[in-house]
Amino acid sequence: MKSSIILLVSAFAASTIAAPASTYSIHEKRNIQPTSKWAKRDELLDRRAIIPVNIALTQQNLDHGHDWLMEVSDPSSANYGQHWSTEKVAETFAAEEITISTVTSWLTSSGISEERITVSNSKSWIRMDLTIAETESLLKTEYKMFEHTETAKRSLAVDEYSVPSHISRHVDFITPTVQHLTATKHFKQASPALKSEVAEVQELDKSTVTWDLSTCGSNITRACIQALYNMPNGTCDKASLAVVELNDQVFNPTDLSDYMNTFVTDKKVPDITIYTMSDTVFNTTNESSPDKTDEGNLDVMLTYGLVYPQPIIYYQIGDWDLWFDVVDKTDCVKSDGYKCGGTPLAQVISTSWGWAEEVGDASNIRQCNEFMKLGLLGTTIIFSSGDSGVGANNGTFQISAPAACPYVTAVGSTEIPSGGSVNSAEQATTAFASGGGFSNQWALPSYQEKAMEYYYKHYAPTYTSTLYNNTQKVRGYPDIAANGNNIVIYEQGSLSLEDGTSASAPIVASLISLINEQRLAAGKGTVGFINPVLYANPGAMNDITVGSNPGAGTTGFQAVPGWDPVSGLGTPDYEKLLKVFMALK
């Protein structure tokens, strides 16, 4: 049955276009509460300072995006695998000309010359450089500097801003305004030293280390991952995989070389292409700082180690919207100071970061729809599901974004039971609570309908609507899972352990990239958005039926036969999934 994804709550009420231009209304409002982790700084700003102002224009045809994505992603579709070109994506979702002209006229009538206004190639953004004073006048607001009470990161933001009523229907949101950089890493800990069994590994020769599975019950090496999920070594460099790191996180090239030399190959110089967006840098001074390399090291070592000799791409980004700009030419501005559309778009992208889902947050809604577009282009988007179980948000379960977006593949975590071996059935991790639950923003996608119907018929949670969205009509996550406990990596020259869905996501991404490798070698296309195939072939996963994901003072949800909001459909079996995907055109 076809069903379009729809927003459960309208992002913002559209104002009537007949309203007088002089009438202003609040477009977005997010007051900073005393308990917020963002505190307003009492300091004077130089209002002559230039800031990049970005207007997200409303786009066409987003209500059809789900069905179009299913046409190229559903294994039963006659159009499976017929991914779109970047030109088709841009043309299909571009803002209407009336939207562009109306917003442009508002800007010029406000004293901003046309020479300063740039419309993106996709016709979905308007960008310009304005002074803080000009922006405050335009948006009827006042900028303040905010500082995060835990990380000391600073953010230029406002409590609220306004646009004319006749403009409101043409604008999704404007930055920088009420947004703060709140993404968090999805990992639990970095142990300073490995357990005794792995400490002994350092004394063994490389060939023994690579294939020794005797300590997998306590320390997960590359060989353990391959054994758990029936994964082979990589064989060629036809496919492309990328990891995304945010802000000032980096990986340590020396640690990566040590990891590859110990577990994979004697190759001395890892083949990794680093792309940094214009709003951030790959700061080499951070390479010796454990709190700056733990996430990057984990993501890069797992992916590169598992797909070698495939090269991998490393995206260093500060803002998702900017990243969307540069990975392809559908959303790019010719006059920008970076290479427009010149950064290659990887075929599989793994991200181990996330933030809380906020119903009606226009920026998060926009990002989710951009992931839909990338799926149409044939790219697989992988996100970790978070490490806080069902979470806690003022007494209710907290949802993780973008994991709850219906256009990404969300990955939860599993572990080998205590005292078990690589041959033991995995369970939901107990080292931390793997993220999972039910979206408050996104409706139930068609590919998940049968799995959800079975889940609610046989294993409906007893929690009431005061804790979670129990309408049975919303997106559930995660979709799949992989080991995320006691993962062996190098950190600052020593073997160490990492825990978290940050490990699980790159494992699944690597497995999918190896499948892409085989499809491309056979003259087929990339797998693209994989959720419809996963849900149509649950037998290609190892079902996880033990464990839960506690949080908010509860035991959370339970792992049960079939899909569940702890481990999704289970962990992947490479050979079974390869057979499924190779049978598709």
Coordinates of C-alpha atoms in Angstrom, one line a residue, residues 324-529:
F324 CA 24.4 19.5 1.5
D325 CA 25.6 22.4 -0.6
V326 CA 29.0 21.0 -1.6
V327 CA 28.5 17.3 -2.0
D328 CA 26.6 17.7 -5.2
K329 CA 25.4 20.5 -7.4
T330 CA 21.7 20.4 -6.5
D331 CA 22.1 22.8 -3.6
C332 CA 25.1 24.9 -4.4
V333 CA 25.8 28.6 -4.7
K334 CA 28.2 29.6 -7.5
S335 CA 29.6 32.6 -5.7
D336 CA 30.5 30.7 -2.5
G337 CA 34.1 30.7 -1.5
Y338 CA 34.4 26.9 -1.6
K339 CA 34.3 24.6 -4.6
C340 CA 30.7 24.5 -5.6
G341 CA 29.5 21.0 -6.0
G342 CA 33.0 19.8 -6.3
T343 CA 33.1 17.5 -3.2
P344 CA 32.4 13.9 -4.2
L345 CA 29.2 12.4 -2.8
A346 CA 30.0 9.0 -1.3
Q347 CA 27.7 6.1 -2.0
V348 CA 27.5 5.2 1.7
I349 CA 27.7 7.8 4.5
S350 CA 28.1 6.9 8.1
T351 CA 27.4 9.5 10.9
S352 CA 27.7 8.8 14.6
W353 CA 26.2 12.0 15.8
G354 CA 22.7 13.1 16.8
W355 CA 20.5 15.5 18.7
A356 CA 17.1 15.5 20.2
E357 CA 14.0 15.5 17.9
E358 CA 12.0 18.7 18.4
V359 CA 8.6 18.6 16.9
G360 CA 8.1 21.3 14.3
D361 CA 11.8 22.2 14.2
A362 CA 12.1 23.5 10.6
S363 CA 15.8 22.9 10.4
N364 CA 15.6 19.2 11.3
I365 CA 12.6 18.7 9.0
R366 CA 14.6 20.2 6.2
Q367 CA 17.6 18.0 6.9
C368 CA 15.4 14.9 6.9
N369 CA 14.0 15.8 3.5
E370 CA 17.5 16.4 2.2
F371 CA 18.4 12.8 3.2
M372 CA 15.4 11.7 1.1
K373 CA 16.9 13.5 -1.9
L374 CA 20.3 11.8 -1.3
G375 CA 18.4 8.5 -1.3
L376 CA 17.0 9.4 -4.7
L377 CA 20.5 9.9 -5.9
G378 CA 21.5 6.4 -4.8
T379 CA 23.3 7.2 -1.5
T380 CA 22.8 5.1 1.6
I381 CA 22.6 7.3 4.8
I382 CA 23.5 5.6 8.1
F383 CA 23.0 7.2 11.5
S384 CA 23.6 5.8 15.0
S385 CA 20.6 5.6 17.2
G386 CA 22.1 7.1 20.4
D387 CA 23.4 5.8 23.7
S388 CA 20.7 7.0 26.1
G389 CA 18.1 4.3 25.6
V390 CA 14.6 5.8 25.5
G391 CA 16.1 8.9 26.9
A392 CA 14.4 11.4 29.2
N393 CA 12.7 14.7 28.3
N394 CA 10.7 16.3 31.1
G395 CA 9.3 12.9 32.2
T396 CA 8.7 11.5 28.7
F397 CA 10.9 9.5 26.3
Q398 CA 13.3 11.6 24.2
I399 CA 13.6 10.8 20.5
S400 CA 16.9 10.9 18.7
A401 CA 17.3 12.8 15.4
P402 CA 18.2 12.2 12.6
A403 CA 17.9 8.5 13.6
A404 CA 14.1 8.9 13.6
C405 CA 14.0 10.4 10.2
P406 CA 12.3 7.9 7.9
Y407 CA 14.9 8.4 5.1
V408 CA 18.0 7.2 7.0
T409 CA 19.0 3.8 8.3
A410 CA 19.2 4.0 12.1
V411 CA 21.6 1.6 13.8
G412 CA 21.4 0.4 17.4
S413 CA 23.9 -1.6 19.5
T414 CA 24.3 -5.2 20.5
E415 CA 26.9 -7.1 22.5
I416 CA 28.2 -10.7 23.1
P417 CA 26.8 -11.8 26.4
S418 CA 29.1 -11.9 29.4
G419 CA 31.2 -15.0 29.2
G420 CA 30.1 -15.7 25.7
S421 CA 32.1 -16.1 22.5
V422 CA 31.9 -15.1 18.9
N423 CA 29.5 -18.0 18.3
S424 CA 27.1 -16.8 21.0
A425 CA 23.8 -15.1 20.1
E426 CA 24.1 -11.4 20.7
Q427 CA 21.9 -9.4 22.9
A428 CA 21.0 -5.7 23.4
T429 CA 24.0 -4.0 24.9
T430 CA 24.2 -3.6 28.7
A431 CA 27.3 -1.4 28.7
F432 CA 24.9 1.5 27.9
A433 CA 21.3 1.7 26.7
S434 CA 21.0 1.6 22.9
G435 CA 18.7 4.4 21.6
G436 CA 15.3 3.5 20.1
G437 CA 11.7 4.5 20.2
F438 CA 8.9 6.2 18.2
S439 CA 9.0 9.5 16.5
N440 CA 6.8 12.4 17.4
Q441 CA 7.4 14.1 14.1
W442 CA 7.3 11.5 11.3
A443 CA 4.4 9.3 10.2
L444 CA 4.8 5.5 9.8
P445 CA 6.7 4.9 6.5
S446 CA 5.2 2.3 4.1
Y447 CA 8.2 0.0 4.3
Q448 CA 7.7 -0.4 8.0
E449 CA 3.9 -1.0 8.1
K450 CA 4.0 -4.8 8.3
A451 CA 6.8 -5.0 10.9
M452 CA 5.0 -2.5 13.1
E453 CA 1.7 -4.2 12.7
Y454 CA 3.3 -7.5 13.9
Y455 CA 5.1 -5.7 16.7
Y456 CA 2.0 -4.1 18.2
K457 CA -0.1 -7.2 17.7
H458 CA 2.2 -9.4 19.7
Y459 CA 4.4 -7.2 21.8
A460 CA 2.7 -3.9 22.3
P461 CA 4.4 -1.9 25.1
T462 CA 2.3 -1.1 28.2
Y463 CA 3.5 2.4 28.5
T464 CA 0.9 5.1 28.0
S465 CA 0.9 8.1 25.7
T466 CA 2.3 10.2 28.6
L467 CA 5.7 8.5 27.9
Y468 CA 5.8 7.9 24.1
N469 CA 3.8 8.2 21.0
N470 CA 1.7 5.1 21.1
T471 CA -0.6 5.9 18.2
Q472 CA 0.9 3.0 16.2
K473 CA 1.1 5.4 13.3
V474 CA 4.6 6.8 13.6
R475 CA 8.1 5.9 12.5
G476 CA 9.9 3.5 14.8
Y477 CA 13.7 3.2 15.1
P478 CA 16.3 1.7 14.9
D479 CA 16.2 -0.3 11.7
I480 CA 19.1 -2.6 12.3
A481 CA 21.9 -3.1 14.9
A482 CA 25.5 -4.2 15.3
N483 CA 28.0 -4.7 18.1
G484 CA 28.9 -1.6 20.0
N485 CA 30.6 -2.9 23.2
N486 CA 34.3 -3.3 23.8
I487 CA 35.4 -2.2 20.4
V488 CA 39.2 -2.3 19.9
I489 CA 40.9 0.7 18.4
Y490 CA 44.1 2.7 18.8
E491 CA 44.0 5.9 20.9
Q492 CA 47.1 8.1 21.3
G493 CA 49.4 5.2 20.5
S494 CA 47.8 2.5 22.7
L495 CA 45.1 -0.1 22.2
S496 CA 41.9 0.9 23.9
L497 CA 38.2 0.2 24.0
E498 CA 35.2 2.2 22.8
D499 CA 31.5 1.6 23.5
G500 CA 28.5 3.1 21.7
T501 CA 26.3 3.1 18.7
S502 CA 29.1 5.2 17.3
A503 CA 30.8 1.9 16.6
S504 CA 27.6 0.1 15.4
A505 CA 26.9 2.6 12.6
P506 CA 30.2 2.4 10.8
I507 CA 30.1 -1.4 11.0
V508 CA 26.8 -1.5 9.1
A509 CA 28.0 1.2 6.7
S510 CA 31.1 -0.9 5.9
L511 CA 29.0 -4.0 5.3
I512 CA 26.7 -2.1 2.9
S513 CA 29.8 -0.6 1.1
L514 CA 31.2 -4.1 0.6
I515 CA 27.8 -5.1 -1.0
N516 CA 28.0 -2.0 -3.3
E517 CA 31.5 -3.2 -4.3
Q518 CA 30.1 -6.5 -5.5
R519 CA 27.1 -4.9 -7.3
L520 CA 29.3 -2.4 -9.1
A521 CA 31.8 -5.2 -10.1
A522 CA 28.8 -7.0 -11.6
G523 CA 27.7 -3.9 -13.6
K524 CA 24.8 -3.1 -11.2
G525 CA 24.1 0.2 -9.4
T526 CA 24.5 1.1 -5.8
V527 CA 21.9 -0.1 -3.3
G528 CA 20.9 3.5 -2.2
F529 CA 18.2 3.7 0.4

